[in-house]
XYZ file of C-alpha atoms in Angstrom:
546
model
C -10.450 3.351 25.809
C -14.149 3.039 24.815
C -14.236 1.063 21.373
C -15.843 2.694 18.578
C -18.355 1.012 16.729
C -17.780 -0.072 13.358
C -13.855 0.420 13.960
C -11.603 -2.004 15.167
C -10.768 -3.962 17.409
C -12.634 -6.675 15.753
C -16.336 -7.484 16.900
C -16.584 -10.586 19.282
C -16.220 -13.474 17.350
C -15.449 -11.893 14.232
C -13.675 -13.910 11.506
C -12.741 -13.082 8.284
C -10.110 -13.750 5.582
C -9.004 -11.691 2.722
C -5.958 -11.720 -0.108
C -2.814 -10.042 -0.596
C -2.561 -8.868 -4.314
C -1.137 -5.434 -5.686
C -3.211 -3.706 -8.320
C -0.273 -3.638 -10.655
C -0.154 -7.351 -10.428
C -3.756 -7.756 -12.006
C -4.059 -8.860 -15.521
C -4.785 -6.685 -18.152
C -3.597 -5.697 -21.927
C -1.734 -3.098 -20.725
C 1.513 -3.901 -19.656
C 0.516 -3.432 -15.673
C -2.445 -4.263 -13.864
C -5.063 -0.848 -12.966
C -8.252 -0.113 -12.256
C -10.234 -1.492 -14.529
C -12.502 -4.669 -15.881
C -9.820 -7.051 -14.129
C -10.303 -5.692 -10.767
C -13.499 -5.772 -10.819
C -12.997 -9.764 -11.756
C -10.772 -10.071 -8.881
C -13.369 -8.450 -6.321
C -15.538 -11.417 -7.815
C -13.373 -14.017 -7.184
C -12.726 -12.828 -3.756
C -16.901 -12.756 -3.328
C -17.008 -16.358 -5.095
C -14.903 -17.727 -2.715
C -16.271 -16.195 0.545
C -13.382 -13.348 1.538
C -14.167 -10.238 2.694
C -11.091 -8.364 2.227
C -8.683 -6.817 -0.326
C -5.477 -6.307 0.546
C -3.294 -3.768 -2.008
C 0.519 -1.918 -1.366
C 0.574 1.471 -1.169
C -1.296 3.511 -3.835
C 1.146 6.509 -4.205
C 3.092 7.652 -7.587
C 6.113 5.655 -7.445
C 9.523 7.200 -7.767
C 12.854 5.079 -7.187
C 13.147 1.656 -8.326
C 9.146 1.623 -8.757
C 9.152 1.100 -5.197
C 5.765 1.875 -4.088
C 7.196 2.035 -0.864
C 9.434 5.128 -2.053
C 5.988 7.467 -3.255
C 6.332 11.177 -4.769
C 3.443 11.822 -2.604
C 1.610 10.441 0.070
C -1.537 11.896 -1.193
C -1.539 11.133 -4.805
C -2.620 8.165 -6.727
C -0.112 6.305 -9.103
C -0.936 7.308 -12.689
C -0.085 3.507 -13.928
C -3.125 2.462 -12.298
C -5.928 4.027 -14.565
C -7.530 1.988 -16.947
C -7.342 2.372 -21.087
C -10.698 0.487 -20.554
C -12.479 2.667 -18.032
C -11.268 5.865 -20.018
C -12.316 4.430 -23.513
C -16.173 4.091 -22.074
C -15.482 7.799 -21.282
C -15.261 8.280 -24.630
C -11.153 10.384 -23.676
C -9.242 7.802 -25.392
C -10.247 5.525 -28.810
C -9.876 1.530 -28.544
C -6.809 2.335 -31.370
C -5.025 4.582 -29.028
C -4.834 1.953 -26.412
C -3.225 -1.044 -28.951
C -0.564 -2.334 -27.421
C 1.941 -5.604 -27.443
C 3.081 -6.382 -23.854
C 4.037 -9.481 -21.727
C 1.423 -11.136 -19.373
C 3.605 -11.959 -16.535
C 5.909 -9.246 -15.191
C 5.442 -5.321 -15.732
C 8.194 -3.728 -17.692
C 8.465 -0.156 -16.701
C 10.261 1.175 -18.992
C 7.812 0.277 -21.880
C 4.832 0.956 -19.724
C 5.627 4.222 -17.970
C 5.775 5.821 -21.588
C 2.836 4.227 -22.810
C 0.674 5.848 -20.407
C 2.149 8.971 -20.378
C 1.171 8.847 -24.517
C -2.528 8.010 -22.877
C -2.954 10.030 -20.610
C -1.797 13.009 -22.941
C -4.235 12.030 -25.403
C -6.815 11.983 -22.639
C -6.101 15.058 -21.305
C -6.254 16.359 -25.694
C -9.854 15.141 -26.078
C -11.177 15.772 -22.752
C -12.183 19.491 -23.938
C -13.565 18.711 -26.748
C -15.225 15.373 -26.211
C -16.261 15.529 -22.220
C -17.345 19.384 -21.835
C -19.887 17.893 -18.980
C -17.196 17.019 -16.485
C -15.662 20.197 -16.474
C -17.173 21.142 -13.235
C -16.205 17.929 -11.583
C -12.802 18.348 -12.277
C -12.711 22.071 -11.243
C -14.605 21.005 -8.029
C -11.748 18.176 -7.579
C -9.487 20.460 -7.862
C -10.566 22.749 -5.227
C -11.633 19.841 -2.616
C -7.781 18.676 -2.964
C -5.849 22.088 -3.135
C -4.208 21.582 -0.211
C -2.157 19.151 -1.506
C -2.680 19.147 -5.171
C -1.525 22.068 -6.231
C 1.698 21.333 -4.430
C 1.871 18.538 -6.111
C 0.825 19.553 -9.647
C 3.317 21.883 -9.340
C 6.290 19.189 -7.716
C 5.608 17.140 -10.777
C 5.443 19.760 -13.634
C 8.745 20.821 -12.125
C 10.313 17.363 -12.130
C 9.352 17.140 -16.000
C 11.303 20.261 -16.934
C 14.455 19.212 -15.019
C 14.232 15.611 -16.581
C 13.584 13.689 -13.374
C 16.289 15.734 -11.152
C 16.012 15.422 -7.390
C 14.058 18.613 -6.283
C 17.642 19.454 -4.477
C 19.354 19.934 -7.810
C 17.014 22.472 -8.803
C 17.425 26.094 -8.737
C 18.332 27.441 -5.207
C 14.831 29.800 -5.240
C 12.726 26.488 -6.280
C 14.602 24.354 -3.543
C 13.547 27.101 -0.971
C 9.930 27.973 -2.258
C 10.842 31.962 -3.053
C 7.425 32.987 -3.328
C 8.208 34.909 -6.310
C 9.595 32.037 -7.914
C 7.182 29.620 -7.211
C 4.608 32.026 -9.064
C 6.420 32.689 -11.894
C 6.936 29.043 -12.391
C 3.179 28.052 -12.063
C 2.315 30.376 -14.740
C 4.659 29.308 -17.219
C 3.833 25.616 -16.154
C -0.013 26.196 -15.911
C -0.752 23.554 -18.825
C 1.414 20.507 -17.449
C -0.226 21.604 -13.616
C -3.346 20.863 -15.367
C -2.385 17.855 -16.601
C -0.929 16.201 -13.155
C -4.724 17.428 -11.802
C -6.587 15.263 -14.672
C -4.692 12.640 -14.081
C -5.622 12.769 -10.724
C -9.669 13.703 -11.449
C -9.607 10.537 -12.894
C -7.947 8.136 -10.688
C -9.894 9.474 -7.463
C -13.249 8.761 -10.134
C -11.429 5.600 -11.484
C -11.042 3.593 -7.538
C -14.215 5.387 -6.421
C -16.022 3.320 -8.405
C -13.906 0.546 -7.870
C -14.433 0.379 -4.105
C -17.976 1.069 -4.607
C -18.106 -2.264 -6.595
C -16.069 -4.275 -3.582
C -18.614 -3.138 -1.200
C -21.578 -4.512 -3.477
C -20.071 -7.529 -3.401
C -19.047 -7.369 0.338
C -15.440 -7.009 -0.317
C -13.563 -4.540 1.677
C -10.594 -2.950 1.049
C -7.548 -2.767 3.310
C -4.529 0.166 2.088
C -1.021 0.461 3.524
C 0.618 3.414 4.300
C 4.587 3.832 4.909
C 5.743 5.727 8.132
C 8.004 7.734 6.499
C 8.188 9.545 3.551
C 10.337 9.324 0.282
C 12.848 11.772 0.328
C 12.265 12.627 -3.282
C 8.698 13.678 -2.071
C 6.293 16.744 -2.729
C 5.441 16.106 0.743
C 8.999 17.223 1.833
C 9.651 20.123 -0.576
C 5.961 21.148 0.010
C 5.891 21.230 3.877
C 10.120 21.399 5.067
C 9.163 22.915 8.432
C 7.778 19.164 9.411
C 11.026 17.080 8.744
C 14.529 18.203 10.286
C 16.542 19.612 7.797
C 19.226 21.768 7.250
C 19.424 25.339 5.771
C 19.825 23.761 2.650
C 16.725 21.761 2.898
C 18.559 18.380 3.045
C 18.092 15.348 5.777
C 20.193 16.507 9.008
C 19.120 13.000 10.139
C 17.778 9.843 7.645
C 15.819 6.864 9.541
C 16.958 3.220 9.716
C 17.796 0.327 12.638
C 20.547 -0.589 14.387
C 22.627 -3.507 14.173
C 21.165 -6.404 15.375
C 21.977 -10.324 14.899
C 20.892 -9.850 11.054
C 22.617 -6.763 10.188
C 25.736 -6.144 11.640
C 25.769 -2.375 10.598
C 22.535 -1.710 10.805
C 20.808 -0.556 7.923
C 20.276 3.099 6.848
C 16.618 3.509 5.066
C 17.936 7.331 4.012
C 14.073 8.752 4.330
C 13.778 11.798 5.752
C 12.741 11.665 9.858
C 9.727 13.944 11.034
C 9.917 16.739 13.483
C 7.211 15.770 15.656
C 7.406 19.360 17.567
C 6.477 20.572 14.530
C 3.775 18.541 13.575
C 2.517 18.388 16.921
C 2.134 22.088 17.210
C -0.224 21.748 14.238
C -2.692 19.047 15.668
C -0.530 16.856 13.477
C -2.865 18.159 10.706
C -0.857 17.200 7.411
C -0.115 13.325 9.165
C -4.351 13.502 9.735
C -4.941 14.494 6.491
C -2.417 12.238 4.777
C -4.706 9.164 6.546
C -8.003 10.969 5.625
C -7.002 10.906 1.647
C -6.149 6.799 2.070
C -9.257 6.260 3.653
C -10.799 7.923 0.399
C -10.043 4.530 -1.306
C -10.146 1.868 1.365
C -12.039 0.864 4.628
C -9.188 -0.059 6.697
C -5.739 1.011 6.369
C -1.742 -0.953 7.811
C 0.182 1.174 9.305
C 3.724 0.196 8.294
C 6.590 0.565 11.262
C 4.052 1.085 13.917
C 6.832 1.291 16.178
C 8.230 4.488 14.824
C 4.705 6.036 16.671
C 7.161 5.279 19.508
C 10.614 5.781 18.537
C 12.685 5.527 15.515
C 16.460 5.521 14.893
C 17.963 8.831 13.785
C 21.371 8.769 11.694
C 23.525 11.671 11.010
C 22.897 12.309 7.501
C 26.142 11.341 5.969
C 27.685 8.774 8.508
C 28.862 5.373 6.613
C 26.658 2.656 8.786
C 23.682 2.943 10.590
C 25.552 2.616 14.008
C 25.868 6.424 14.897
C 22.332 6.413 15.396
C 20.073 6.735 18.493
C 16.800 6.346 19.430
C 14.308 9.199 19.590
C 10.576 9.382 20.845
C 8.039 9.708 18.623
C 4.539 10.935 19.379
C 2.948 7.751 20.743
C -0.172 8.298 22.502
C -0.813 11.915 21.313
C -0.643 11.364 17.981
C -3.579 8.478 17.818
C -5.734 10.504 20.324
C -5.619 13.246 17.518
C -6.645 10.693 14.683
C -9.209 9.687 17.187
C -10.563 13.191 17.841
C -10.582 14.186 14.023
C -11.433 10.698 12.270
C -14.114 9.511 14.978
C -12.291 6.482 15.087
C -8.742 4.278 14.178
C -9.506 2.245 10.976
C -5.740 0.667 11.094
C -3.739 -2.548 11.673
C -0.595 -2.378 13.028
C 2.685 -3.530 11.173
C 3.996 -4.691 14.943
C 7.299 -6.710 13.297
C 10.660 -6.256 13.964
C 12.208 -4.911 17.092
C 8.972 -4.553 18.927
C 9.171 -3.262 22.884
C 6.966 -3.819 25.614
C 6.329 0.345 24.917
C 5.345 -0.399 21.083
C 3.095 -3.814 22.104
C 1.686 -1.173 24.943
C 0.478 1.452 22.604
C -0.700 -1.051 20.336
C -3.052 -2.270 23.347
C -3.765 0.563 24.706
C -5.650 1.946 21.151
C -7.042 -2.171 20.783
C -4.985 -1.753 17.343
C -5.303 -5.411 16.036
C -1.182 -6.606 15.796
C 0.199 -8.868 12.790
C 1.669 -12.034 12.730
C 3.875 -14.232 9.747
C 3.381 -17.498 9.700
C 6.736 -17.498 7.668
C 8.548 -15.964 10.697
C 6.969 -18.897 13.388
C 8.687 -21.539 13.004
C 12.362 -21.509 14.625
C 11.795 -24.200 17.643
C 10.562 -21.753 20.383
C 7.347 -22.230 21.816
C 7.249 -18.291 22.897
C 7.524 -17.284 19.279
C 4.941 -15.096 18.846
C 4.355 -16.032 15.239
C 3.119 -19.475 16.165
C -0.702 -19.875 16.138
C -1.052 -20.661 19.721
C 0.187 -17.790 21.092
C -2.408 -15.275 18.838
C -4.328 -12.958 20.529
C -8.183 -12.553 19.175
C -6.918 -8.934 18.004
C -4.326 -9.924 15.489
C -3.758 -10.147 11.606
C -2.093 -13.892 10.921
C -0.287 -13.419 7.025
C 1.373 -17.130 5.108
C 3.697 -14.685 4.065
C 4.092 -11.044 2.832
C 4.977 -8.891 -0.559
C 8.806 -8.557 1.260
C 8.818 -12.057 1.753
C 9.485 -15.179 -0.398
C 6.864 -16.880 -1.981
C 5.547 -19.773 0.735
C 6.929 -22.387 -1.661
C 10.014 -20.960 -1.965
C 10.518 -20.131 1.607
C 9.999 -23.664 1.815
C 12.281 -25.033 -0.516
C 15.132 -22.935 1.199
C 13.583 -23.483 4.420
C 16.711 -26.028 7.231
C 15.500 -29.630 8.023
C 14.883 -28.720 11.238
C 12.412 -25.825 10.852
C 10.640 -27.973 7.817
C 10.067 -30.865 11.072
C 8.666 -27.982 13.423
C 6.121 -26.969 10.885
C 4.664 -30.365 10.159
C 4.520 -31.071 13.492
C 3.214 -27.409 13.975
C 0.199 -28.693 11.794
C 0.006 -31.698 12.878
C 0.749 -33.889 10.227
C 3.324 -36.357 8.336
C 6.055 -34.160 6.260
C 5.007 -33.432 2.748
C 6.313 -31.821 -0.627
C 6.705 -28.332 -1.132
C 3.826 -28.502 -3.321
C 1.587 -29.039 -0.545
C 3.273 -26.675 1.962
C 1.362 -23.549 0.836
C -2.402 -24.774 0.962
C -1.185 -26.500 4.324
C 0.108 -22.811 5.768
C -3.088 -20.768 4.381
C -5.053 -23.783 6.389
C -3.182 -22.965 9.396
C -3.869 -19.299 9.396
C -7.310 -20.063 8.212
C -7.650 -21.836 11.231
C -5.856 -19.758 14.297
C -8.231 -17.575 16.514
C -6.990 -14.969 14.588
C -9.816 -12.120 13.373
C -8.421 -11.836 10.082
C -6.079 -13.818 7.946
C -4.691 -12.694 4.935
C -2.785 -14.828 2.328
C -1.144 -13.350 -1.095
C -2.558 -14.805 -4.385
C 0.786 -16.102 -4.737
C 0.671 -18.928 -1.734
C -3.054 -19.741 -3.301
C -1.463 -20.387 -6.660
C 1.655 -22.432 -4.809
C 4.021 -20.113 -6.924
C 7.625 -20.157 -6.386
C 10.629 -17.945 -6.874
C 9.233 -16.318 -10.551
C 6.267 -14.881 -8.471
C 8.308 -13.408 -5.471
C 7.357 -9.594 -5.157
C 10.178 -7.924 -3.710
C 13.820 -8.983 -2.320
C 14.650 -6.245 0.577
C 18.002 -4.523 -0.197
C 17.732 -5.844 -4.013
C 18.005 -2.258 -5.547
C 16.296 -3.723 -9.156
C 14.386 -6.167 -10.530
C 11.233 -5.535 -7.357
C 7.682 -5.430 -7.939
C 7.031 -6.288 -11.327
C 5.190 -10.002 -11.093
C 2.088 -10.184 -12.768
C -0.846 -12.802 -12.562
C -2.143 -14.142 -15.629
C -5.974 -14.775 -16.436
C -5.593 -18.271 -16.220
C -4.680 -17.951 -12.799
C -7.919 -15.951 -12.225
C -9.887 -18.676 -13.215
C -12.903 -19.765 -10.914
C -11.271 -23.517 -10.025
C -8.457 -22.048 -8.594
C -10.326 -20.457 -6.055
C -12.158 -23.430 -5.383
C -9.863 -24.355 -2.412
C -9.771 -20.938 -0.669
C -13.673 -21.199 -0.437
C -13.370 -24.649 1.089
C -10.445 -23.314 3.749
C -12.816 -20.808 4.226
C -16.164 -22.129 5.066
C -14.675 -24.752 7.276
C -12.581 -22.241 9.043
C -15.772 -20.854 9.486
C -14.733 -17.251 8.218
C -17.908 -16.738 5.787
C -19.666 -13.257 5.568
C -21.814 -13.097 8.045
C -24.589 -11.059 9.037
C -22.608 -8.186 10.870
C -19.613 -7.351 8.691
C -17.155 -4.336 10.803
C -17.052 -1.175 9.793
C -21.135 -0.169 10.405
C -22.251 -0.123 6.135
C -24.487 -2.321 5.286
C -23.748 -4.509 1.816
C -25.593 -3.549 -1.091
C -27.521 -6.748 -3.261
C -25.401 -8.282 -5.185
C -24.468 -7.497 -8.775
C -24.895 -8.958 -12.216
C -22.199 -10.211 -13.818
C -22.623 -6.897 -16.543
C -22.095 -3.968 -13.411
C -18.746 -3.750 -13.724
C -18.603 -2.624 -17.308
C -21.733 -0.160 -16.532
C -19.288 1.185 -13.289
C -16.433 2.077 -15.872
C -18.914 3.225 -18.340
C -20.591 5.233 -15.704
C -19.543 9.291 -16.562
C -19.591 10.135 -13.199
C 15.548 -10.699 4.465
C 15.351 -14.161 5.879
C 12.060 -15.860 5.173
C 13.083 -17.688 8.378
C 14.173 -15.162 10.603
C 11.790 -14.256 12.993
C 10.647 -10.876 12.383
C 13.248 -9.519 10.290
C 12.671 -5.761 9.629
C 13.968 -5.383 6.404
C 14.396 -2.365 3.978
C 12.185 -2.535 0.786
């Protein structure tokens, strides 16, 4: 396949490294990390100390267990991500609206969801009155995004009158999209449609800016995107004839795995499962469009379960265990060739782990996707394991560890004797504390023939079990750690530039992806952007539910 220029696969002798950090794990005074003056601190750090990338979760609304794995749309932006700060220098909310009393070092959703709703309603009050001049960017907004926004406008004024109720529980008409019904709702919901579309006006404004800022600084941004869809989704109501469902618009089949050696029942993910006939008769359309609004906000974007692009395991909705299941084909080649065709090109990395074929590592090649590794996953005692630095291909993403895994100095704390021996041997060195372990691992990816490796804040900081992300299967409790703004500061960062330069993984002259970097900033752009009106840590690739 003739490479397309800009795009991956990587450029000969490309190198580059980049960090893992969710925006909701930023500091800020608002109970959760967004959009404002501390990511554009963070895209300095990463500048200070030579990385070129930006690695974030996925960007969607979250719905169960704040999962942002589990989105109410795969085309919306999360409302908890817009700054107080960016809207106060819009002049929609008042530095005394935005006083607050939160923690600095995990997010507390219940406090924080109904603090911004109180924002953004106040917002949304003054923004008539105060911000007249914006009214036509907002109505344009609105019409550039129809196709999915007002769907969506509509999927979460709905969900507000029925307090939160699955979209299933709602009245029989609504659950089938009765024309009649649908129109009668939107006019009596027209106000709180409104709202859901300012909210989104100013998040698309909000990380416009942001990534605009990254670039200046030569900081690009890489997005993730899940393979399936939440079943509590505007995506599914919206658009039924593209999943397989009953008459009664319920799963007839939910995705998961089989058993293997780590589950013994398999496990049962309960997301909805596509039907590709469907979306294939379309051009795949909605799955192109769902990758064009992502690429809105980031340069380069991780497909998640690039193996379901071959197959994926169907369960009868309903059965007890994810054994009934059986494989089915997905669209493989067809589907890329159709990004290909309507993007120009196939900005992704693929999310290659778990229980990869010679099929999946086939299609992979065959589209020169670059592949991912875990250093976390490598070291077991088998030479073959693909997760061990010597057996990287040029093509491939190496990651110390990821947002479903343990911290690196936790994994290594819990890590057997034996595998603690293969990984100072692995680098090459006497055995040291677990203090050491997680500079030593971010050295080792640093320094593999990989293109790109990515490490999250967490292994820079050598933070333990307090800082873990998310524990797969653990229903609670996930995705609230927070960094404070002492661990922004510039000395800890001081190490990662070292790693860096003599990895030899500096910017360089050709950076991917064909734009060239703007001059850099002053250390006073990033409040003129805001102000600016427009399972196992040691099994070996463990596919685990988040």
């Amino acid at each position: 396949m003739r490479q397309k220029p800009g795009f991956p696969p990587f450029p000969e002798e490309y190198r580059a490294s980049g960090m893992l950090l969710h925006v909701t794990s930023l500091p800020s005074n608002y109970g959760i990390g967004d959009l404002g003056p501390s990511a554009y601190s963070w895209v300095d750090r990463l500048h200070e100390a030579g990385q070129q990338w930006w690695q974030a979760l996925p960007l969607g609304p979250t719905g169960y267990g704040n999962s942002p794995y589990q989105p109410l749309s795969s085309f919306a932006g999360n409302d908890l991500l817009l700054s107080p700060d960016a809207l106060i220098a819009d002049e929609l909310l008042d530095a005394l609206d935005c006083k607050s009393h939160f923690g600095s070092s995990a997010v507390d959703y219940d406090s924080v969801v109904p603090f911004k709703e109180r924002l953004l309603e106040r917002a949304w009050a003054n923004f008539g009155p105060r911000r007249k001049d914006l009214r036509v960017a907002f109505e344009e907004f609105g019409a550039q995004h129809a196709s999915w926004l007002d769907d969506y406008a509509l999927f979460r004024a709905l969900r507000g009158r029925y307090r939160g109720a699955s979209y299933l529980d709602w009245p029989t008409p609504l659950v089938q999209r009765d024309r009649t019904a649908l129109n009668v709702a939107r006019r009596e919901l027209a106000i709180q449609m409104d709202q859901v579309r300012f909210a989104q006006f100013l998040l698309f404004r909000q990380a416009e800016k942001l990534k605009e800022y990254a670039h200046s600084k030569g900081v690009r941004l890489i997005g993730d995107l899940a393979f399936f869809v939440s079943p509590e989704s505007s995506d599914v109501w919206a658009n039924p004839e593209l999943f397989l469902l009953d008459a009664s618009r319920r799963p007839r089949f939910v995705a998961g795995v089989p058993p293997d050696y780590f589950s013994a029942e398999g496990q049962m993910w309960g997301n909805p499962v596509y039907n590709w006939d469907a979306m294939r008769s379309t051009g795949y359309l909605w799955s192109i469009d769902r990758l064009r609004s992502l690429l809105l906000h980031v340069d380069l974007i991780r497909l998640d379960h690039f193996r379901g692009f071959v197959a994926t395991w169907h369960i009868p909705a309903g059965s007890p265990t994810a054994r009934s299941g059986k494989w089915i084909a997905g669209p493989g080649a067809s589907f890329l060739h159709a990004v290909e065709a309507s993007l120009g090109s196939l900005p992704f990395l693929a999310e290659d782990l778990g229980l990869v074929t010679s099929e999946v590592e086939a299609l992979r090649d065959r589209f020169q996707a670059p592949g991912t590794r875990v250093l976390q996953f490598a070291f077991d005692g088998h030479e073959d394991n693909p997760h061990l630095p010597h057996n990287f291909a040029r093509n491939t993403v190496v990651y110390t560890g990821t947002h479903d895994n343990a911290t690196t100095r936790e994994w290594y704390e819990e890590l057997p004797d034996v595998q603690r021996q293969n990984l100072w041997r692995c680098l090459d060195r006497a055995a040291g504390e677990s203090a050491e372990v997680a500079l030593a691992l971010i050295g080792l990816a640093w320094s593999s023939v990989a293109a790109l490796a990515v490490a999250p804040l967490q292994d820079l900081l050598n933070l333990g079990s307090e800082a873990r992300m998310n524990v797969p299967g653990r229903a609670k409790g996930n995705w609230r750690w927070r960094c404070t703004e002492n661990m922004m500061s510039a000395p800890n960062f001081q190490p990662l530039g070292e790693l860096t330069r003599k990895a030899k993984r500096v910017p360089g002259k050709c950076l991917p992806f064909g734009t060239d970097v703007a001059p850099a900033l002053d250390n006073t752009a990033a409040q003129r952007f805001l102000s600016n009106p427009l399972q196992s840590a040691t099994a070996p690739a463990a596919r685990q539910r988040r």
